[in-house]
Short mmCIF file of C-alpha atoms and ligand atoms in Angstrom, two decimals:
data_model
loop_
_atom_site.label_atom_id
_atom_site.label_comp_id
_atom_site.label_asym_id
_atom_site.label_seq_id
_atom_site.Cartn_x
_atom_site.Cartn_y
_atom_site.Cartn_z
CA MET A 1 -9.29 -40.67 -7.76
CA THR A 2 -7.92 -38.63 -4.89
CA SER A 3 -5.26 -40.15 -2.68
CA PRO A 4 -5.91 -40.69 1.05
CA HIS A 5 -3.27 -38.06 1.61
CA ALA A 6 -5.33 -35.54 -0.32
CA GLY A 7 -8.32 -36.47 1.84
CA ALA A 8 -6.35 -35.69 4.99
CA ALA A 9 -5.17 -32.42 3.52
CA ARG A 10 -8.74 -31.47 2.72
CA SER A 11 -9.78 -31.92 6.32
CA TYR A 12 -7.90 -28.69 7.06
CA LEU A 13 -10.07 -26.64 4.73
CA LEU A 14 -12.81 -24.67 6.42
CA ASN A 15 -16.14 -25.72 4.96
CA ASP A 16 -19.51 -27.19 5.87
CA ARG A 17 -17.99 -30.53 6.88
CA THR A 18 -15.21 -29.09 9.04
CA ALA A 19 -17.12 -26.25 10.71
CA GLU A 20 -17.26 -28.11 14.02
CA GLY A 21 -13.51 -28.79 13.99
CA TYR A 22 -12.97 -25.10 13.22
CA ARG A 23 -15.08 -24.15 16.23
CA ARG A 24 -13.08 -26.44 18.52
CA ALA A 25 -9.70 -25.33 17.14
CA MET A 26 -10.55 -21.65 17.56
CA THR A 27 -11.84 -22.24 21.08
CA SER A 28 -8.66 -24.01 22.10
CA ALA A 29 -6.49 -21.22 20.65
CA THR A 30 -8.60 -18.60 22.39
CA GLU A 31 -8.31 -20.49 25.68
CA ARG A 32 -4.54 -20.59 25.41
CA VAL A 33 -4.28 -16.89 24.73
CA ALA A 34 -6.74 -16.12 27.53
CA ASP A 35 -4.63 -18.22 29.85
CA ARG A 36 -1.40 -16.44 28.85
CA ILE A 37 -3.04 -13.06 29.29
CA ARG A 38 -4.41 -14.05 32.71
CA ARG A 39 -1.05 -15.28 33.92
CA ALA A 40 1.31 -12.65 32.49
CA ASP A 41 2.98 -11.07 35.51
CA ARG A 42 5.25 -8.93 33.36
CA PRO A 43 5.05 -7.52 29.83
CA PHE A 44 8.02 -9.50 28.54
CA SER A 45 10.08 -12.50 29.53
CA GLY A 46 13.26 -10.58 28.76
CA VAL A 47 14.41 -13.30 26.38
CA ALA A 48 17.43 -12.45 24.22
CA PRO A 49 17.32 -13.20 20.48
CA GLU A 50 20.31 -15.55 20.87
CA ARG A 51 18.26 -17.74 23.18
CA LEU A 52 15.09 -17.80 21.11
CA ALA A 53 16.67 -18.18 17.66
CA PRO A 54 17.83 -21.81 18.14
CA GLU A 55 14.34 -22.86 19.27
CA ILE A 56 12.86 -21.47 16.10
CA ALA A 57 15.67 -22.78 13.90
CA ALA A 58 15.17 -26.27 15.34
CA VAL A 59 11.58 -26.52 14.10
CA ASP A 60 11.50 -28.79 11.05
CA LEU A 61 9.10 -27.14 8.63
CA GLU A 62 9.15 -30.22 6.39
CA ARG A 63 7.71 -32.41 9.17
CA PRO A 64 4.24 -31.29 10.19
CA LEU A 65 2.66 -32.25 13.50
CA HIS A 66 -0.76 -33.07 11.95
CA ASP A 67 -2.44 -31.77 15.05
CA HIS A 68 -3.69 -28.34 16.13
CA ALA A 69 -3.00 -28.93 19.81
CA ALA A 70 0.56 -30.12 19.21
CA ALA A 71 1.27 -27.10 17.01
CA LEU A 72 -0.15 -24.79 19.66
CA ASP A 73 2.00 -26.49 22.31
CA GLU A 74 5.03 -25.81 20.19
CA LEU A 75 3.87 -22.25 19.68
CA GLU A 76 3.91 -21.71 23.45
CA ARG A 77 7.64 -22.32 23.31
CA VAL A 78 8.56 -20.47 20.15
CA TYR A 79 6.25 -17.49 20.53
CA LEU A 80 3.61 -17.13 23.23
CA ARG A 81 5.92 -17.65 26.21
CA ASP A 82 8.25 -14.84 25.16
CA ALA A 83 5.99 -12.49 23.24
CA VAL A 84 5.70 -8.84 24.27
CA TYR A 85 2.32 -8.29 25.91
CA PHE A 86 0.85 -4.86 25.34
CA HIS A 87 -2.05 -5.42 27.70
CA HIS A 88 0.33 -5.46 30.64
CA PRO A 89 0.26 -2.18 32.61
CA ARG A 90 4.04 -1.92 32.61
CA TYR A 91 4.38 -2.05 28.84
CA LEU A 92 5.17 1.63 28.30
CA ALA A 93 7.30 1.65 25.17
CA HIS A 94 5.84 2.30 21.75
CA LEU A 95 2.50 3.26 20.25
CA ASN A 96 1.01 -0.20 20.78
CA CYS A 97 -2.32 -0.28 22.52
CA PRO A 98 -4.11 -2.93 24.49
CA VAL A 99 -6.95 -4.14 22.29
CA VAL A 100 -10.69 -4.16 22.95
CA ILE A 101 -12.60 -7.42 22.80
CA PRO A 102 -15.23 -6.33 20.24
CA ALA A 103 -12.36 -5.68 17.82
CA LEU A 104 -11.04 -9.18 18.43
CA LEU A 105 -14.45 -10.55 17.53
CA GLY A 106 -14.14 -8.61 14.31
CA GLU A 107 -10.67 -10.02 13.70
CA ALA A 108 -11.92 -13.59 14.17
CA VAL A 109 -14.84 -13.03 11.83
CA LEU A 110 -12.99 -11.17 9.10
CA SER A 111 -10.20 -13.71 8.76
CA ALA A 112 -12.57 -16.69 8.63
CA VAL A 113 -14.95 -15.17 6.09
CA ASN A 114 -11.86 -13.72 4.40
CA SER A 115 -13.59 -11.01 2.38
CA SER A 116 -11.30 -8.98 0.17
CA LEU A 117 -12.16 -5.32 0.04
CA ASP A 118 -11.00 -4.62 -3.48
CA THR A 119 -14.29 -5.32 -5.22
CA TRP A 120 -17.98 -5.77 -4.50
CA ASP A 121 -17.86 -9.31 -5.84
CA GLN A 122 -15.26 -10.25 -3.20
CA SER A 123 -16.87 -8.52 -0.25
CA ALA A 124 -20.43 -7.28 -0.87
CA GLY A 125 -21.52 -5.79 2.48
CA GLY A 126 -17.89 -5.41 3.53
CA THR A 127 -17.48 -2.67 0.93
CA LEU A 128 -20.52 -0.82 2.24
CA ILE A 129 -19.46 -1.19 5.87
CA GLU A 130 -16.02 0.21 5.07
CA ARG A 131 -17.67 3.12 3.26
CA ARG A 132 -19.90 3.87 6.25
CA LEU A 133 -16.86 3.95 8.53
CA ILE A 134 -14.99 6.25 6.17
CA GLU A 135 -18.02 8.56 6.17
CA TRP A 136 -18.22 8.37 9.95
CA THR A 137 -14.53 9.21 10.36
CA ALA A 138 -14.77 12.04 7.82
CA GLY A 139 -17.73 13.38 9.82
CA ARG A 140 -15.69 13.32 13.02
CA ILE A 141 -12.90 15.21 11.24
CA GLY A 142 -15.42 17.80 10.11
CA PHE A 143 -15.10 17.17 6.38
CA GLY A 144 -18.10 17.88 4.13
CA PRO A 145 -20.11 15.49 1.95
CA ALA A 146 -17.45 15.36 -0.79
CA ALA A 147 -15.01 13.58 1.54
CA ASP A 148 -13.87 10.03 0.96
CA GLY A 149 -11.03 7.71 1.86
CA VAL A 150 -9.98 4.15 2.29
CA PHE A 151 -8.64 1.81 4.96
CA THR A 152 -4.91 1.14 4.74
CA SER A 153 -2.33 -1.10 6.36
CA GLY A 154 -0.98 1.67 8.58
CA GLY A 155 0.13 5.26 8.93
CA THR A 156 3.14 4.66 6.72
CA GLN A 157 0.93 3.63 3.82
CA SER A 158 -1.59 6.40 4.51
CA ASN A 159 1.17 9.01 4.43
CA LEU A 160 2.58 7.58 1.19
CA HIS A 161 -0.88 7.58 -0.36
CA ALA A 162 -1.55 11.18 0.73
CA LEU A 163 1.74 12.37 -0.72
CA LEU A 164 1.09 10.52 -3.97
CA LEU A 165 -2.21 12.37 -4.33
CA ALA A 166 -0.55 15.65 -3.42
CA ARG A 167 2.19 15.09 -6.00
CA GLU A 168 -0.34 14.37 -8.73
CA GLU A 169 -2.34 17.47 -7.82
CA ALA A 170 0.77 19.65 -7.78
CA GLN A 171 1.90 18.33 -11.13
CA ALA A 172 -1.56 18.73 -12.62
CA ILE A 173 -1.64 22.38 -11.53
CA ALA A 174 1.96 23.49 -11.71
CA GLY A 175 3.39 20.90 -14.09
CA ALA A 176 6.59 20.99 -12.07
CA ALA A 177 9.44 18.52 -12.54
CA PRO A 178 9.82 16.10 -9.60
CA SER A 179 13.15 17.68 -8.69
CA ARG A 180 11.41 21.00 -8.02
CA LEU A 181 8.78 19.56 -5.69
CA ARG A 182 9.10 20.10 -1.94
CA VAL A 183 7.37 18.64 1.11
CA ILE A 184 7.58 20.66 4.30
CA THR A 185 7.23 19.04 7.70
CA SER A 186 8.59 19.74 11.18
CA ALA A 187 11.72 18.34 12.73
CA ALA A 188 9.44 16.18 14.91
CA GLY A 189 7.50 14.76 11.92
CA HIS A 190 7.43 11.03 11.21
CA PHE A 191 10.22 9.39 9.19
CA SER A 192 7.66 7.81 6.87
CA VAL A 193 7.27 11.23 5.21
CA ARG A 194 10.87 11.08 4.04
CA ARG A 195 10.49 7.47 2.96
CA ALA A 196 7.34 8.32 0.99
CA ALA A 197 9.13 11.17 -0.79
CA ASN A 198 11.83 8.71 -1.75
CA LEU A 199 9.37 6.15 -3.07
CA LEU A 200 7.60 8.86 -5.04
CA GLY A 201 10.79 9.63 -6.92
CA LEU A 202 11.24 13.10 -5.50
CA GLY A 203 14.77 14.38 -5.21
CA PRO A 204 17.00 13.87 -2.16
CA ASP A 205 16.29 17.44 -0.99
CA ALA A 206 12.53 17.08 -1.35
CA VAL A 207 11.65 16.99 2.34
CA VAL A 208 12.40 20.21 4.15
CA THR A 209 12.07 20.28 7.91
CA VAL A 210 11.21 23.48 9.75
CA GLU A 211 11.93 24.25 13.37
CA THR A 212 9.76 23.37 16.29
CA ASP A 213 9.05 25.48 19.38
CA ASP A 214 9.88 24.50 22.97
CA GLU A 215 6.92 22.17 23.00
CA GLN A 216 8.01 20.37 19.83
CA ARG A 217 5.32 21.94 17.62
CA MET A 218 5.97 23.25 14.13
CA ARG A 219 6.62 27.00 14.25
CA PRO A 220 4.24 28.84 11.89
CA ASP A 221 6.77 31.66 11.40
CA ALA A 222 9.37 29.10 10.31
CA LEU A 223 6.83 27.53 7.94
CA ALA A 224 5.96 30.95 6.49
CA ARG A 225 9.64 31.67 5.88
CA GLU A 226 10.14 28.31 4.18
CA LEU A 227 7.07 28.71 1.96
CA ASP A 228 8.37 32.10 0.96
CA ARG A 229 11.87 30.82 0.30
CA CYS A 230 10.54 28.00 -1.89
CA ARG A 231 8.36 30.41 -3.86
CA ARG A 232 11.25 32.76 -4.54
CA ALA A 233 13.48 29.84 -5.55
CA GLY A 234 10.86 28.67 -8.08
CA LEU A 235 10.18 25.49 -6.09
CA VAL A 236 6.69 23.99 -5.79
CA VAL A 237 5.57 23.05 -2.29
CA MET A 238 3.45 20.02 -3.09
CA ALA A 239 2.48 19.39 0.52
CA VAL A 240 2.88 20.60 4.05
CA VAL A 241 2.71 17.69 6.50
CA ALA A 242 1.49 18.77 9.92
CA THR A 243 1.59 16.23 12.73
CA ALA A 244 -1.26 15.84 15.19
CA GLY A 245 0.55 13.79 17.79
CA THR A 246 4.27 13.47 17.11
CA THR A 247 5.58 10.00 17.82
CA ASP A 248 8.06 11.11 20.47
CA PHE A 249 6.36 14.02 22.18
CA GLY A 250 2.68 13.71 21.30
CA SER A 251 2.89 17.36 20.28
CA ILE A 252 0.23 18.76 17.98
CA ASP A 253 1.28 21.27 15.35
CA PRO A 254 -0.82 24.49 15.33
CA LEU A 255 -3.28 23.35 12.68
CA PRO A 256 -5.32 26.58 12.18
CA GLU A 257 -2.21 28.73 11.58
CA ILE A 258 -0.70 26.08 9.31
CA ALA A 259 -3.97 25.78 7.37
CA ASP A 260 -3.99 29.57 6.84
CA LEU A 261 -0.45 29.50 5.49
CA CYS A 262 -1.22 26.56 3.20
CA ALA A 263 -4.33 28.31 1.87
CA GLN A 264 -2.30 31.46 1.10
CA ALA A 265 0.44 29.46 -0.62
CA GLY A 266 -1.94 27.09 -2.41
CA ALA A 267 -0.18 24.11 -0.81
CA TRP A 268 -1.80 20.76 -0.01
CA LEU A 269 -2.17 20.25 3.74
CA HIS A 270 -1.75 16.71 5.01
CA VAL A 271 -2.35 16.11 8.71
CA ASP A 272 -0.62 13.03 10.09
CA ALA A 273 -2.94 12.13 12.98
CA ALA A 274 -1.71 8.53 13.23
CA TYR A 275 -1.38 9.00 16.98
CA GLY A 276 -3.70 11.93 17.75
CA CYS A 277 -6.75 10.49 15.98
CA GLY A 278 -8.05 9.18 19.32
CA LEU A 279 -9.01 12.79 20.04
CA LEU A 280 -11.70 12.47 17.36
CA VAL A 281 -13.77 10.55 19.92
CA SER A 282 -12.67 12.42 23.05
CA ARG A 283 -15.41 14.43 24.71
CA ARG A 284 -12.90 16.48 26.68
CA ARG A 285 -10.12 17.10 24.19
CA ARG A 286 -11.58 17.11 20.68
CA HIS A 287 -10.69 20.83 20.45
CA LEU A 288 -6.99 19.92 20.32
CA LEU A 289 -7.62 18.83 16.73
CA ASP A 290 -9.36 22.06 15.70
CA GLY A 291 -8.25 22.96 12.20
CA VAL A 292 -7.94 19.33 11.04
CA GLU A 293 -11.13 19.86 9.01
CA ARG A 294 -9.16 22.26 6.79
CA ALA A 295 -6.71 19.55 5.74
CA ASP A 296 -6.74 18.08 2.23
CA SER A 297 -5.87 14.67 3.63
CA VAL A 298 -5.63 13.07 7.07
CA THR A 299 -3.92 9.90 8.30
CA VAL A 300 -5.61 8.06 11.18
CA ASP A 301 -4.25 4.93 12.86
CA PHE A 302 -7.06 3.16 14.66
CA HIS A 303 -4.44 0.65 15.78
CA LYS A 304 -2.80 3.32 17.89
CA SER A 305 -5.40 5.29 19.79
CA PHE A 306 -8.67 3.43 19.12
CA PHE A 307 -7.53 0.23 20.88
CA GLN A 308 -7.72 -1.79 17.65
CA PRO A 309 -5.48 -4.73 16.76
CA VAL A 310 -2.88 -4.21 14.04
CA SER A 311 -3.68 -3.38 11.34
CA SER A 312 -6.42 -0.80 11.21
CA SER A 313 -5.71 2.55 9.65
CA ALA A 314 -7.18 4.91 7.09
CA LEU A 315 -6.51 7.80 4.79
CA LEU A 316 -9.26 10.44 4.54
CA VAL A 317 -9.45 13.16 1.89
CA ARG A 318 -11.58 16.31 1.92
CA ASP A 319 -12.38 15.96 -1.78
CA GLY A 320 -12.95 12.36 -2.81
CA ALA A 321 -12.32 13.17 -6.47
CA VAL A 322 -8.56 13.30 -5.82
CA LEU A 323 -8.52 9.57 -5.13
CA ARG A 324 -8.74 9.03 -8.90
CA HIS A 325 -4.99 9.73 -9.07
CA ALA A 326 -4.33 6.27 -7.66
CA ALA A 327 -6.98 4.48 -9.74
CA HIS A 328 -6.12 1.97 -12.42
CA HIS A 329 -8.45 -0.20 -14.40
CA ALA A 330 -7.89 -3.90 -14.92
CA ASP A 331 -10.37 -5.75 -17.06
CA TYR A 332 -10.57 -8.67 -14.68
CA LEU A 333 -11.24 -6.56 -11.60
CA ASN A 334 -12.92 -3.22 -12.06
CA PRO A 335 -13.95 -2.69 -15.67
CA ARG A 336 -15.52 0.71 -16.28
CA ARG A 337 -18.89 -0.81 -17.07
CA MET A 338 -19.21 -1.91 -13.41
CA ALA A 339 -18.73 1.65 -12.26
CA GLU A 340 -21.23 2.80 -14.87
CA ARG A 341 -23.77 0.38 -13.42
CA GLY A 342 -23.17 1.86 -9.98
CA ILE A 343 -21.50 -1.22 -8.51
CA PRO A 344 -19.23 0.01 -5.75
CA ASN A 345 -15.61 -0.98 -5.48
CA GLN A 346 -12.76 0.19 -3.26
CA VAL A 347 -9.83 -0.93 -5.40
CA ASP A 348 -10.16 2.33 -7.34
CA LYS A 349 -9.29 4.19 -4.15
CA SER A 350 -6.57 2.00 -2.70
CA LEU A 351 -2.87 1.36 -3.30
CA GLN A 352 -3.53 -2.29 -2.43
CA THR A 353 -5.46 -4.87 -4.44
CA THR A 354 -6.41 -7.83 -2.23
CA ARG A 355 -7.12 -6.13 1.07
CA ARG A 356 -8.21 -7.21 4.55
CA PHE A 357 -11.59 -6.19 5.90
CA ASP A 358 -9.91 -4.39 8.81
CA ALA A 359 -12.81 -1.98 9.03
CA LEU A 360 -14.93 -4.71 10.61
CA LYS A 361 -12.97 -4.39 13.86
CA LEU A 362 -13.85 -0.72 14.20
CA TRP A 363 -17.43 -1.48 13.20
CA LEU A 364 -17.93 -4.00 16.00
CA THR A 365 -16.12 -1.69 18.43
CA LEU A 366 -18.50 1.14 17.65
CA ARG A 367 -21.56 -1.14 17.68
CA VAL A 368 -20.68 -2.71 21.03
CA MET A 369 -18.96 0.12 22.93
CA GLY A 370 -19.76 3.26 21.00
CA PRO A 371 -17.38 6.13 20.27
CA ASP A 372 -17.65 7.82 23.67
CA ALA A 373 -16.36 4.75 25.46
CA VAL A 374 -13.32 4.60 23.17
CA GLY A 375 -12.73 8.32 23.74
CA GLU A 376 -12.98 7.82 27.50
CA LEU A 377 -10.24 5.19 27.40
CA PHE A 378 -8.00 7.55 25.44
CA ASP A 379 -8.80 10.50 27.74
CA GLU A 380 -7.86 8.35 30.68
CA VAL A 381 -4.37 7.62 29.33
CA VAL A 382 -3.89 11.29 28.50
CA ASP A 383 -4.86 12.17 32.10
CA ARG A 384 -2.42 9.56 33.38
CA ALA A 385 0.37 10.99 31.21
CA ALA A 386 -0.25 14.46 32.64
CA ALA A 387 0.00 13.07 36.18
CA SER A 388 3.15 11.16 35.20
CA TYR A 389 4.68 14.37 33.90
CA ALA A 390 3.98 16.10 37.22
CA LEU A 391 5.51 13.16 39.06
CA ALA A 392 8.70 13.00 37.00
CA ALA A 393 9.13 16.77 36.75
CA ALA A 394 9.05 17.06 40.55
CA ASP A 395 11.61 14.28 40.95
CA PRO A 396 15.21 15.61 41.12
CA ARG A 397 16.53 12.32 39.73
CA PHE A 398 15.04 13.09 36.32
CA GLU A 399 15.01 15.76 33.68
CA VAL A 400 11.77 15.89 31.65
CA VAL A 401 11.67 17.39 28.17
CA THR A 402 8.14 18.71 27.76
CA ARG A 403 4.56 18.14 28.88
CA SER A 404 2.78 16.16 26.18
CA PRO A 405 -0.79 17.07 25.25
CA LEU A 406 -1.21 13.35 24.51
CA SER A 407 0.37 10.46 26.35
CA THR A 408 4.16 10.33 26.05
CA LEU A 409 6.80 11.25 28.58
CA VAL A 410 10.36 11.89 27.42
CA PHE A 411 12.87 12.11 30.27
CA ARG A 412 16.29 11.05 31.41
CA TYR A 413 17.99 10.03 34.59
CA LEU A 414 20.56 12.53 35.77
CA PRO A 415 23.44 11.02 37.71
CA PRO A 416 24.12 13.24 40.76
CA ASP A 417 26.81 15.86 40.03
CA HIS A 418 27.23 14.69 36.45
CA LEU A 419 27.12 18.25 35.11
CA GLU A 420 30.21 19.16 37.08
CA HIS A 421 32.14 16.86 34.78
CA GLY A 422 31.27 18.60 31.49
CA ASP A 423 31.13 16.46 28.36
CA PRO A 424 32.30 13.23 30.01
CA GLY A 425 29.52 13.75 32.55
CA ARG A 426 26.95 14.14 29.79
CA GLU A 427 28.23 11.01 28.08
CA LEU A 428 27.99 9.15 31.34
CA ALA A 429 24.35 10.24 31.60
CA ASP A 430 23.77 9.02 28.02
CA ASP A 431 25.28 5.63 28.71
CA ALA A 432 23.50 5.25 32.04
CA ASN A 433 20.12 5.88 30.39
CA LEU A 434 20.85 3.51 27.50
CA TYR A 435 21.92 0.87 29.99
CA ALA A 436 18.86 1.37 32.18
CA ARG A 437 16.50 0.80 29.27
CA GLU A 438 18.22 -2.42 28.24
CA ALA A 439 18.59 -3.74 31.77
CA LEU A 440 14.92 -3.08 32.44
CA ALA A 441 13.85 -4.90 29.26
CA ALA A 442 16.11 -7.85 30.09
CA SER A 443 14.46 -8.12 33.51
CA GLY A 444 11.05 -8.13 31.84
CA GLU A 445 9.71 -5.96 34.67
CA ALA A 446 8.71 -3.24 32.24
CA VAL A 447 9.38 -2.20 28.66
CA VAL A 448 10.13 1.44 27.86
CA ALA A 449 11.36 3.21 24.73
CA GLY A 450 14.19 5.59 24.04
CA THR A 451 14.88 8.49 21.74
CA THR A 452 17.37 11.28 21.27
CA VAL A 453 16.85 14.98 21.90
CA ASP A 454 19.56 17.39 20.75
CA GLY A 455 21.88 14.43 20.28
CA ARG A 456 21.46 13.12 23.85
CA HIS A 457 19.83 9.84 24.85
CA TYR A 458 16.48 10.01 26.57
CA LEU A 459 13.96 7.47 27.81
CA LYS A 460 10.36 7.49 26.69
CA PHE A 461 7.08 6.23 28.06
CA THR A 462 4.13 5.96 25.71
CA LEU A 463 1.01 5.46 27.78
CA LEU A 464 -1.87 3.80 25.95
CA ASN A 465 -3.19 1.51 28.63
CA PRO A 466 -5.84 2.87 31.00
CA GLU A 467 -4.87 0.03 33.36
CA THR A 468 -1.44 1.59 33.91
CA THR A 469 -1.64 3.35 37.26
CA LEU A 470 0.44 6.21 38.57
CA ASP A 471 1.95 3.66 40.95
CA ASP A 472 3.08 1.61 37.95
CA VAL A 473 4.70 4.72 36.51
CA ALA A 474 6.39 5.56 39.82
CA HIS A 475 7.60 1.99 40.16
CA VAL A 476 9.12 1.96 36.66
CA LEU A 477 10.82 5.32 37.31
CA ASP A 478 12.38 3.80 40.45
CA LEU A 479 13.52 0.73 38.54
CA LEU A 480 15.10 2.90 35.84
CA ALA A 481 16.84 5.11 38.37
CA GLY A 482 18.16 1.98 40.10
CA HIS A 483 19.57 0.51 36.88
CA ALA A 484 21.05 3.82 35.77
CA GLN A 485 22.72 4.49 39.10
CA ARG A 486 24.08 0.94 39.18
CA TYR A 487 25.69 1.69 35.83
CA VAL A 488 27.28 4.84 37.21
CA ASP A 489 28.54 3.12 40.36
CA ASP A 490 29.60 -0.30 39.12
CA LEU A 491 29.87 -0.49 35.36
CA ALA A 492 31.03 2.93 34.21
CA PRO A 493 34.34 2.68 36.13
CA LEU A 494 35.00 -0.63 34.37
CA ALA A 495 34.16 0.98 31.05
CA GLY A 496 36.77 3.61 31.73
CA HIS A 497 34.47 6.49 32.52
CA ALA A 498 36.58 7.32 35.56
CA GLU A 499 39.33 8.41 33.17
CA ALA A 500 36.72 10.29 31.17
CA THR A 501 37.29 8.15 28.10
CA HIS A 502 34.13 7.08 26.40
CA VAL A 503 33.59 3.37 25.81
CA HIS A 504 30.35 1.93 24.62
CA ALA A 505 29.21 -1.19 26.43
C1 PLP S 601 3.15 5.43 13.99
C2 PLP S 601 3.18 6.65 13.16
C3 PLP S 601 3.21 6.57 11.77
C4 PLP S 601 3.35 5.24 11.06
O1 PLP S 601 2.22 4.46 11.22
P1 PLP S 601 2.30 2.86 11.05
O2 PLP S 601 0.90 2.45 11.35
O3 PLP S 601 3.29 2.39 12.08
O4 PLP S 601 2.73 2.57 9.67
C5 PLP S 601 3.14 7.73 11.05
N1 PLP S 601 3.08 8.92 11.67
C6 PLP S 601 3.08 9.05 13.01
C7 PLP S 601 3.00 10.40 13.63
C8 PLP S 601 3.13 7.91 13.81
O5 PLP S 601 3.15 8.02 15.14
#
């Protein structure tokens, strides 16, 4: 006999008897989100963690509400009210995109059906759909028929996976000890390269960074020198990681020259296109990725420049045979006799086992909108970033670092006359920019990012929303200038800047 309690618990399972309740619950959740999205007049409430933490701590997880609506009401308070909304035109901070509705349909379907993409017997058509999308992406890159790949949780995992394959290839060919392996990337490359090297058990000196030019692109002459230095020192360059869209500057390393150097040196070329992959569907800017087809492996983050919800990412390889380096056989999952019978599985290609059917989001996006429409959205934000650069560069209140070929803008507010005060003046500029970013976020009017360039603090916009107008950009620049100047006038004297001593707020 089952207890009445067990009967109540079972009513929460999605099945033939509860399908109608599922439909109603999903509709009510969708309505709440739609309402929030409609009403959001700013990207963020500006809430501080100290204010939100007690609300969340006060929720008694041992005492359920037994009601979808009540739990969603509570969720308004603990999450929805104060979440950061990327669809808002004044969210300008990180590489988070507004999402397209066809992808959200995919998300709703894939989580309810709950396919797992490790094996055919947990996904059936899901496996074939993912394979079609890998083929499609490989085609856009310009890879040949031997290409393959797999969806991943993000660029970090894709980069780790690529470097694992590169390490195995290098060791198969050169038989080098891990301590003699090197990975070369540029100073503007992503930190996940260093983390991957660590996880792969390479030595602390494994990642070598080479200089960038004025536009934050890897310098081929510096790469050539480093390849040569490694060769003469008896080190094995297991991979060169070029970045197609650096996180801070959107700069694209010169892929053809780098590919030539890698070919000469026999080094694996990985292209980290986590950000720049949107160019694969751009009709006006696809040429910026020329040379990517010569890579051995490529990281693409659909959740950055294809307007997909997190997570949706993939690793592509020019020669699918290399994926075997990550394959393991488990009798319960992918016995060899299945492969012999031609039954497809993806677990042989992935670092994950149970894995979301994230590919479905891209599938529905392509089937509803088509690739050109996605590319148009990305082109539009790149256009807007170019106009924003022109705006900020012509504004004497700001110093702008470089013109991004993609959609970032790195700049800083310059307090009038600050340079006349030497180092204390530069520190004042640093503090004023740090303050402006925080004050802006606390107001919720806009959210922007920050970074450092040559040890100084800068502000950063990452544009990924075609709804962000040039007026929005101009307005946020004014707000930042206002906050920064207020710091200089009112707060810096209190912090002791007048005496040129440096105190952090
Ligand atoms: C964002 C980013 C990554 C990491 O991707 P995640 O999806 O955040 O794991 C790697 N490389 C570059 C260049 C990126 O911009």
